[in-house]
Amino acid sequence: MKAGIVGLPNVGKSTLFNCLSNAKAQSANFPFCTIEPNIGVVNVPDPRLQKLEELVKPERVIPATVEIVDIAGLVKGASKGEGLGNQFLANIRETDAILHVLRCFDNDNIVHVDGSVNPIRDKETIDMELQLKDLETVDKKLDKVKRAAKTGNKDAQKEEALLLQIKAGLEAGKSVRSLEFSEDDDRDFVKPAQFITDKPVMYVCNVDEGSAVSGNSYVETVREAVKDEQAEVLVLAVGTEADINELDDYEERQMFLADIGLDEPGSAKLIRGAYKLLNQQTYFTAGVKEVRAWTVDVGATAPQAAGVIHSDFEKGFIRAEVIAYNDYVQYGSESKVKEAGKMRVEGKNYIVKDGDVMHFLFNV
C-alpha cells in the first residue's frame, strides 16, 4: 500500500520526504529504506511496540511499515501533459492514498510558482487537473457502457446512470470522493474504475515554526474548504522538522520539540495518519525471538491476518489465540494473562481488532 506526496512545486514536498527518510525524528528503532530515489518504506511509530518490547525482552523488534512516494510537482495543464504531467498522473494513479502538501507560510525567499501564497487556489489547481483526468476516464467508460445499455443490459444501464452522476459532479468541480453512492454502487462500479479523485486524501498544511502547534489563518481556510470531503488536515512545520532531524542527540531533539510546544515530531503523526488513511491497522505477535507489528486491512478476519505472515497459515488455519493489548500490558506477560482467563480462542469468523496480540494454530 502506497501513499503519494503531491503538491505544486516549492511547497515543501521533497523536504517532507527527506524528513521522513531521516529516522532520527522518530527513534533509533524506526529506520527508513529507499527502494528508488522517490520511494521510501517508512516504519510506523507505535508506542505499543516499545511497551511490548519492555515486557517480552525479545531478540529483535520489527515495526509495521508504510510506503511513501515523492511525486514530482504538478503544474497547470498536467492533465494535457504539461510539465511532468503524464508521469505525475501515472505515478499518482499507482498510489492508494494522497498526502496533499499545501503551502501555508509566508517567506519572500521561497518563490511561489503562482507568485503569491494562497493554499485554496493551490488546492484547486491540483484538484482541477486530477478532475480533468477523471473526466477523461468517465468519457471513455461511457462510450463503452452506452452501447451495452442500449441493448437493455440492466447492469450497463445502472453503470451509465452512475457515470453520468460522476461526470456531472466532476464538471461542477467536485472530486469523486465527495460524491455520495450506495455501498453496492461504490463497491461494484466506483472503486473498480480507480478514479484519482476517489483516493482518500490528507491535507498537510506546511506552516512556519510559530504556527506548528495551532496553525494559522491559512490553515483555517483549508479546514473550511475541505469540510465536506471527509479529509484529515494535518498541520506540520516541515522546515522545523528538517532542523530537528539535524540534531544527533535524542535529548536535544526532545528539548527542541518542547520549546515549540510539541510532544512528538509531526512526521510521526503524518506516518500514522497515512497508515490510517490507507485503512490499515496493526496486530502483534510477541515472543522471545521477536516482537513484531503486522499490517492488516481494517475488517480483516483471523485467517486473513494469519495469511499476512504466510499463505500456509491462512490455508490451514484452525484457530487464533488472542490477547487484547491492554490486557497484555495490565498483566505483564502471556502466562499471567492466561492465568487471569483473559486469553481468548477465536475461529475463522473473528474480525481482528487494532492492537490484538495473536498466535495462530494451523495445519497444512
GROMACS .gro file of C-alpha atoms in nm, residues 1-302:
model
  302
    1MET     CA    1   0.000   0.000   0.000
    2LYS     CA    2   0.145   0.336  -0.105
    3ALA     CA    3   0.070   0.697  -0.006
    4GLY     CA    4   0.184   0.961  -0.255
    5ILE     CA    5   0.304   1.309  -0.156
    6VAL     CA    6   0.162   1.561  -0.406
    7GLY     CA    7   0.152   1.937  -0.441
    8LEU     CA    8   0.267   2.229  -0.653
    9PRO     CA    9   0.643   2.288  -0.694
   10ASN     CA   10   0.818   2.453  -0.393
   11VAL     CA   11   0.553   2.377  -0.130
   12GLY     CA   12   0.782   2.150   0.077
   13LYS     CA   13   0.714   1.802  -0.067
   14SER     CA   14   1.075   1.690  -0.106
   15THR     CA   15   1.176   1.844   0.228
   16LEU     CA   16   0.893   1.645   0.388
   17PHE     CA   17   1.000   1.328   0.208
   18ASN     CA   18   1.360   1.382   0.325
   19CYS     CA   19   1.233   1.437   0.681
   20LEU     CA   20   1.061   1.101   0.671
   21SER     CA   21   1.381   0.948   0.533
   22ASN     CA   22   1.572   1.057   0.843
   23ALA     CA   23   1.493   0.815   1.126
   24LYS     CA   24   1.626   1.043   1.400
   25ALA     CA   25   1.296   1.231   1.425
   26GLN     CA   26   1.117   0.911   1.519
   27SER     CA   27   1.360   0.695   1.717
   28ALA     CA   28   1.656   0.467   1.660
   29ASN     CA   29   1.415   0.173   1.628
   30PHE     CA   30   1.242   0.314   1.322
   31PRO     CA   31   1.472   0.314   1.020
   32PHE     CA   32   1.376   0.409   0.667
   33CYS     CA   33   1.491   0.249   0.345
   34THR     CA   34   1.476   0.389  -0.005
   35ILE     CA   35   1.363   0.150  -0.278
   36GLU     CA   36   1.404   0.404  -0.558
   37PRO     CA   37   1.507   0.771  -0.539
   38ASN     CA   38   1.145   0.877  -0.485
   39ILE     CA   39   1.004   0.582  -0.289
   40GLY     CA   40   1.067   0.508   0.076
   41VAL     CA   41   0.947   0.244   0.318
   42VAL     CA   42   0.881   0.422   0.648
   43ASN     CA   43   0.824   0.239   0.972
   44VAL     CA   44   0.509   0.334   1.163
   45PRO     CA   45   0.592   0.484   1.506
   46ASP     CA   46   0.390   0.286   1.760
   47PRO     CA   47   0.443   0.325   2.137
   48ARG     CA   48   0.265  -0.011   2.190
   49LEU     CA   49   0.551  -0.190   2.016
   50GLN     CA   50   0.802  -0.035   2.256
   51LYS     CA   51   0.587  -0.134   2.555
   52LEU     CA   52   0.570  -0.495   2.434
   53GLU     CA   53   0.948  -0.488   2.387
   54GLU     CA   54   0.989  -0.382   2.753
   55LEU     CA   55   0.764  -0.666   2.873
   56VAL     CA   56   0.883  -0.950   2.648
   57LYS     CA   57   1.253  -0.852   2.603
   58PRO     CA   58   1.279  -1.016   2.260
   59GLU     CA   59   1.590  -1.063   2.046
   60ARG     CA   60   1.452  -0.822   1.785
   61VAL     CA   61   1.164  -0.584   1.720
   62ILE     CA   62   1.006  -0.530   1.378
   63PRO     CA   63   0.760  -0.240   1.327
   64ALA     CA   64   0.482  -0.205   1.070
   65THR     CA   65   0.568  -0.010   0.755
   66VAL     CA   66   0.403   0.220   0.505
   67GLU     CA   67   0.534   0.309   0.160
   68ILE     CA   68   0.566   0.681   0.081
   69VAL     CA   69   0.614   0.810  -0.276
   70ASP     CA   70   0.752   1.158  -0.351
   71ILE     CA   71   0.571   1.260  -0.670
   72ALA     CA   72   0.706   1.542  -0.893
   73GLY     CA   73   0.538   1.882  -0.852
   74LEU     CA   74   0.228   1.922  -1.063
   75VAL     CA   75   0.162   2.234  -1.275
   76LYS     CA   76  -0.142   2.373  -1.457
   77GLY     CA   77  -0.207   2.172  -1.772
   78ALA     CA   78  -0.074   1.844  -1.629
   79SER     CA   79  -0.387   1.663  -1.748
   80LYS     CA   80  -0.283   1.767  -2.101
   81GLY     CA   81   0.079   1.657  -2.047
   82GLU     CA   82   0.227   1.993  -1.936
   83GLY     CA   83   0.548   1.975  -1.728
   84LEU     CA   84   0.587   1.620  -1.599
   85GLY     CA   85   0.208   1.586  -1.621
   86ASN     CA   86   0.181   1.241  -1.774
   87GLN     CA   87   0.444   1.095  -1.541
   88PHE     CA   88   0.282   1.267  -1.241
   89LEU     CA   89  -0.060   1.128  -1.324
   90ALA     CA   90   0.078   0.778  -1.386
   91ASN     CA   91   0.261   0.789  -1.050
   92ILE     CA   92  -0.041   0.914  -0.857
   93ARG     CA   93  -0.267   0.652  -1.016
   94GLU     CA   94  -0.041   0.381  -0.868
   95THR     CA   95  -0.081   0.510  -0.512
   96ASP     CA   96  -0.362   0.414  -0.271
   97ALA     CA   97  -0.389   0.746  -0.085
   98ILE     CA   98  -0.281   1.107  -0.131
   99LEU     CA   99  -0.083   1.332   0.106
  100HIS     CA  100  -0.155   1.675  -0.045
  101VAL     CA  101   0.102   1.933   0.076
  102LEU     CA  102  -0.022   2.294   0.079
  103ARG     CA  103   0.199   2.596   0.144
  104CYS     CA  104   0.059   2.779   0.446
  105PHE     CA  105   0.353   3.007   0.530
  106ASP     CA  106   0.491   3.342   0.409
  107ASN     CA  107   0.857   3.361   0.305
  108ASP     CA  108   0.980   3.607   0.042
  109ASN     CA  109   1.292   3.395  -0.012
  110ILE     CA  110   1.092   3.096  -0.139
  111VAL     CA  111   0.926   3.179  -0.468
  112HIS     CA  112   0.569   3.058  -0.516
  113VAL     CA  113   0.502   2.915  -0.862
  114ASP     CA  114   0.191   3.139  -0.892
  115GLY     CA  115   0.350   3.448  -0.734
  116SER     CA  116   0.160   3.457  -0.401
  117VAL     CA  117   0.064   3.233  -0.109
  118ASN     CA  118  -0.291   3.101  -0.144
  119PRO     CA  119  -0.341   2.738  -0.033
  120ILE     CA  120  -0.702   2.724  -0.159
  121ARG     CA  121  -0.600   2.832  -0.510
  122ASP     CA  122  -0.314   2.576  -0.498
  123LYS     CA  123  -0.553   2.302  -0.387
  124GLU     CA  124  -0.798   2.391  -0.663
  125THR     CA  125  -0.520   2.389  -0.926
  126ILE     CA  126  -0.431   2.030  -0.841
  127ASP     CA  127  -0.793   1.924  -0.788
  128MET     CA  128  -0.885   2.060  -1.131
  129GLU     CA  129  -0.604   1.871  -1.308
  130LEU     CA  130  -0.700   1.545  -1.133
  131GLN     CA  131  -1.070   1.603  -1.202
  132LEU     CA  132  -0.996   1.665  -1.572
  133LYS     CA  133  -0.807   1.335  -1.586
  134ASP     CA  134  -1.101   1.157  -1.418
  135LEU     CA  135  -1.337   1.319  -1.669
  136GLU     CA  136  -1.133   1.155  -1.948
  137THR     CA  137  -1.174   0.820  -1.770
  138VAL     CA  138  -1.552   0.875  -1.734
  139ASP     CA  139  -1.594   0.966  -2.102
  140LYS     CA  140  -1.403   0.658  -2.218
  141LYS     CA  141  -1.612   0.434  -1.993
  142LEU     CA  142  -1.938   0.599  -2.105
  143ASP     CA  143  -1.857   0.529  -2.471
  144LYS     CA  144  -1.839   0.157  -2.393
  145VAL     CA  145  -2.124   0.139  -2.142
  146LYS     CA  146  -2.378   0.333  -2.353
  147ARG     CA  147  -2.365   0.071  -2.629
  148ALA     CA  148  -2.438  -0.208  -2.381
  149ALA     CA  149  -2.709  -0.001  -2.209
  150LYS     CA  150  -2.894   0.043  -2.539
  151THR     CA  151  -2.928  -0.336  -2.571
  152GLY     CA  152  -3.127  -0.339  -2.243
  153ASN     CA  153  -2.842  -0.468  -2.020
  154LYS     CA  154  -2.959  -0.371  -1.669
  155ASP     CA  155  -2.607  -0.356  -1.518
  156ALA     CA  156  -2.486  -0.136  -1.803
  157GLN     CA  157  -2.785   0.095  -1.757
  158LYS     CA  158  -2.709   0.123  -1.386
  159GLU     CA  159  -2.341   0.195  -1.455
  160GLU     CA  160  -2.431   0.453  -1.720
  161ALA     CA  161  -2.653   0.643  -1.473
  162LEU     CA  162  -2.373   0.633  -1.214
  163LEU     CA  163  -2.108   0.752  -1.463
  164LEU     CA  164  -2.334   1.040  -1.566
  165GLN     CA  165  -2.370   1.136  -1.197
  166ILE     CA  166  -1.989   1.129  -1.160
  167LYS     CA  167  -1.943   1.329  -1.481
  168ALA     CA  168  -2.184   1.598  -1.357
  169GLY     CA  169  -2.001   1.614  -1.023
  170LEU     CA  170  -1.657   1.645  -1.186
  171GLU     CA  171  -1.782   1.913  -1.425
  172ALA     CA  172  -1.910   2.105  -1.120
  173GLY     CA  173  -1.556   2.091  -0.970
  174LYS     CA  174  -1.632   1.814  -0.719
  175SER     CA  175  -1.392   1.526  -0.656
  176VAL     CA  176  -1.536   1.173  -0.675
  177ARG     CA  177  -1.466   1.117  -0.303
  178SER     CA  178  -1.708   1.398  -0.214
  179LEU     CA  179  -1.999   1.242  -0.408
  180GLU     CA  180  -2.245   1.006  -0.239
  181PHE     CA  181  -2.306   0.650  -0.360
  182SER     CA  182  -2.474   0.344  -0.215
  183GLU     CA  183  -2.239   0.085  -0.067
  184ASP     CA  184  -2.318  -0.158  -0.352
  185ASP     CA  185  -2.262   0.100  -0.627
  186ASP     CA  186  -1.936   0.211  -0.468
  187ARG     CA  187  -1.809  -0.149  -0.450
  188ASP     CA  188  -1.935  -0.266  -0.790
  189PHE     CA  189  -1.878   0.038  -1.013
  190VAL     CA  190  -1.691   0.328  -0.850
  191LYS     CA  191  -1.396   0.152  -0.681
  192PRO     CA  192  -1.310  -0.071  -0.983
  193ALA     CA  193  -1.281   0.244  -1.202
  194GLN     CA  194  -0.991   0.368  -0.982
  195PHE     CA  195  -1.069   0.738  -1.018
  196ILE     CA  196  -0.779   0.951  -0.898
  197THR     CA  197  -1.008   1.190  -0.707
  198ASP     CA  198  -1.171   0.897  -0.526
  199LYS     CA  199  -0.847   0.817  -0.341
  200PRO     CA  200  -0.854   0.911   0.030
  201VAL     CA  201  -0.664   1.235   0.098
  202MET     CA  202  -0.490   1.407   0.387
  203TYR     CA  203  -0.411   1.777   0.350
  204VAL     CA  204  -0.071   1.860   0.500
  205CYS     CA  205  -0.055   2.230   0.582
  206ASN     CA  206   0.312   2.329   0.573
  207VAL     CA  207   0.340   2.618   0.823
  208ASP     CA  208   0.613   2.829   0.984
  209GLU     CA  209   0.758   2.728   1.322
  210GLY     CA  210   0.537   2.970   1.517
  211SER     CA  211   0.225   2.804   1.375
  212ALA     CA  212   0.336   2.442   1.433
  213VAL     CA  213   0.108   2.387   1.733
  214SER     CA  214  -0.217   2.566   1.648
  215GLY     CA  215  -0.192   2.653   1.279
  216ASN     CA  216  -0.270   2.996   1.130
  217SER     CA  217  -0.528   3.177   0.916
  218TYR     CA  218  -0.417   2.985   0.604
  219VAL     CA  219  -0.485   2.655   0.783
  220GLU     CA  220  -0.832   2.774   0.886
  221THR     CA  221  -0.920   2.850   0.523
  222VAL     CA  222  -0.808   2.498   0.428
  223ARG     CA  223  -1.017   2.338   0.706
  224GLU     CA  224  -1.322   2.532   0.588
  225ALA     CA  225  -1.262   2.444   0.221
  226VAL     CA  226  -1.232   2.067   0.279
  227LYS     CA  227  -1.504   2.020   0.544
  228ASP     CA  228  -1.727   1.825   0.302
  229GLU     CA  229  -1.450   1.596   0.179
  230GLN     CA  230  -1.416   1.372   0.486
  231ALA     CA  231  -1.044   1.450   0.467
  232GLU     CA  232  -0.799   1.491   0.753
  233VAL     CA  233  -0.599   1.814   0.787
  234LEU     CA  234  -0.254   1.789   0.947
  235VAL     CA  235  -0.051   2.095   1.050
  236LEU     CA  236   0.323   2.043   1.001
  237ALA     CA  237   0.619   2.284   1.012
  238VAL     CA  238   0.826   2.096   0.755
  239GLY     CA  239   1.129   2.330   0.777
  240THR     CA  240   1.133   2.294   1.156
  241GLU     CA  241   1.106   1.915   1.126
  242ALA     CA  242   1.414   1.929   0.898
  243ASP     CA  243   1.601   2.132   1.165
  244ILE     CA  244   1.507   1.876   1.433
  245ASN     CA  245   1.644   1.600   1.211
  246GLU     CA  246   1.982   1.773   1.204
  247LEU     CA  247   2.023   1.717   1.578
  248ASP     CA  248   2.207   1.394   1.663
  249ASP     CA  249   2.120   1.381   2.033
  250TYR     CA  250   1.777   1.243   2.134
  251GLU     CA  251   1.756   1.472   2.440
  252GLU     CA  252   1.830   1.778   2.226
  253ARG     CA  253   1.555   1.682   1.984
  254GLN     CA  254   1.307   1.641   2.271
  255MET     CA  255   1.407   1.984   2.412
  256PHE     CA  256   1.363   2.143   2.066
  257LEU     CA  257   1.015   1.988   2.039
  258ALA     CA  258   0.923   2.101   2.391
  259ASP     CA  259   1.040   2.458   2.311
  260ILE     CA  260   0.790   2.485   2.027
  261GLY     CA  261   0.514   2.309   2.223
  262LEU     CA  262   0.513   1.966   2.057
  263ASP     CA  263   0.525   1.629   2.235
  264GLU     CA  264   0.647   1.438   1.928
  265PRO     CA  265   0.766   1.518   1.574
  266GLY     CA  266   0.486   1.600   1.332
  267SER     CA  267   0.637   1.350   1.089
  268ALA     CA  268   0.541   1.069   1.329
  269LYS     CA  269   0.178   1.191   1.324
  270LEU     CA  270   0.191   1.208   0.945
  271ILE     CA  271   0.315   0.848   0.911
  272ARG     CA  272   0.043   0.720   1.146
  273GLY     CA  273  -0.210   0.933   0.957
  274ALA     CA  274  -0.100   0.784   0.624
  275TYR     CA  275  -0.135   0.434   0.771
  276LYS     CA  276  -0.489   0.513   0.885
  277LEU     CA  277  -0.569   0.678   0.550
  278LEU     CA  278  -0.475   0.351   0.379
  279ASN     CA  279  -0.735   0.175   0.600
  280GLN     CA  280  -0.463  -0.024   0.775
  281GLN     CA  281  -0.440  -0.146   1.133
  282THR     CA  282  -0.187  -0.339   1.339
  283TYR     CA  283  -0.184  -0.668   1.523
  284PHE     CA  284   0.118  -0.802   1.712
  285THR     CA  285   0.300  -1.129   1.762
  286ALA     CA  286   0.509  -1.138   2.079
  287GLY     CA  287   0.771  -1.400   2.165
  288VAL     CA  288   1.128  -1.413   2.295
  289LYS     CA  289   1.266  -1.439   1.940
  290GLU     CA  290   1.067  -1.147   1.804
  291VAL     CA  291   0.806  -0.885   1.883
  292ARG     CA  292   0.652  -0.776   1.556
  293ALA     CA  293   0.378  -0.544   1.426
  294TRP     CA  294   0.184  -0.685   1.131
  295THR     CA  295  -0.030  -0.478   0.895
  296VAL     CA  296  -0.383  -0.587   0.801
  297ASP     CA  297  -0.681  -0.410   0.647
  298VAL     CA  298  -0.943  -0.282   0.889
  299GLY     CA  299  -1.211  -0.553   0.894
  300ALA     CA  300  -0.971  -0.843   0.822
  301THR     CA  301  -1.061  -1.186   0.961
  302ALA     CA  302  -0.828  -1.401   1.173
   0.00000   0.00000   0.00000
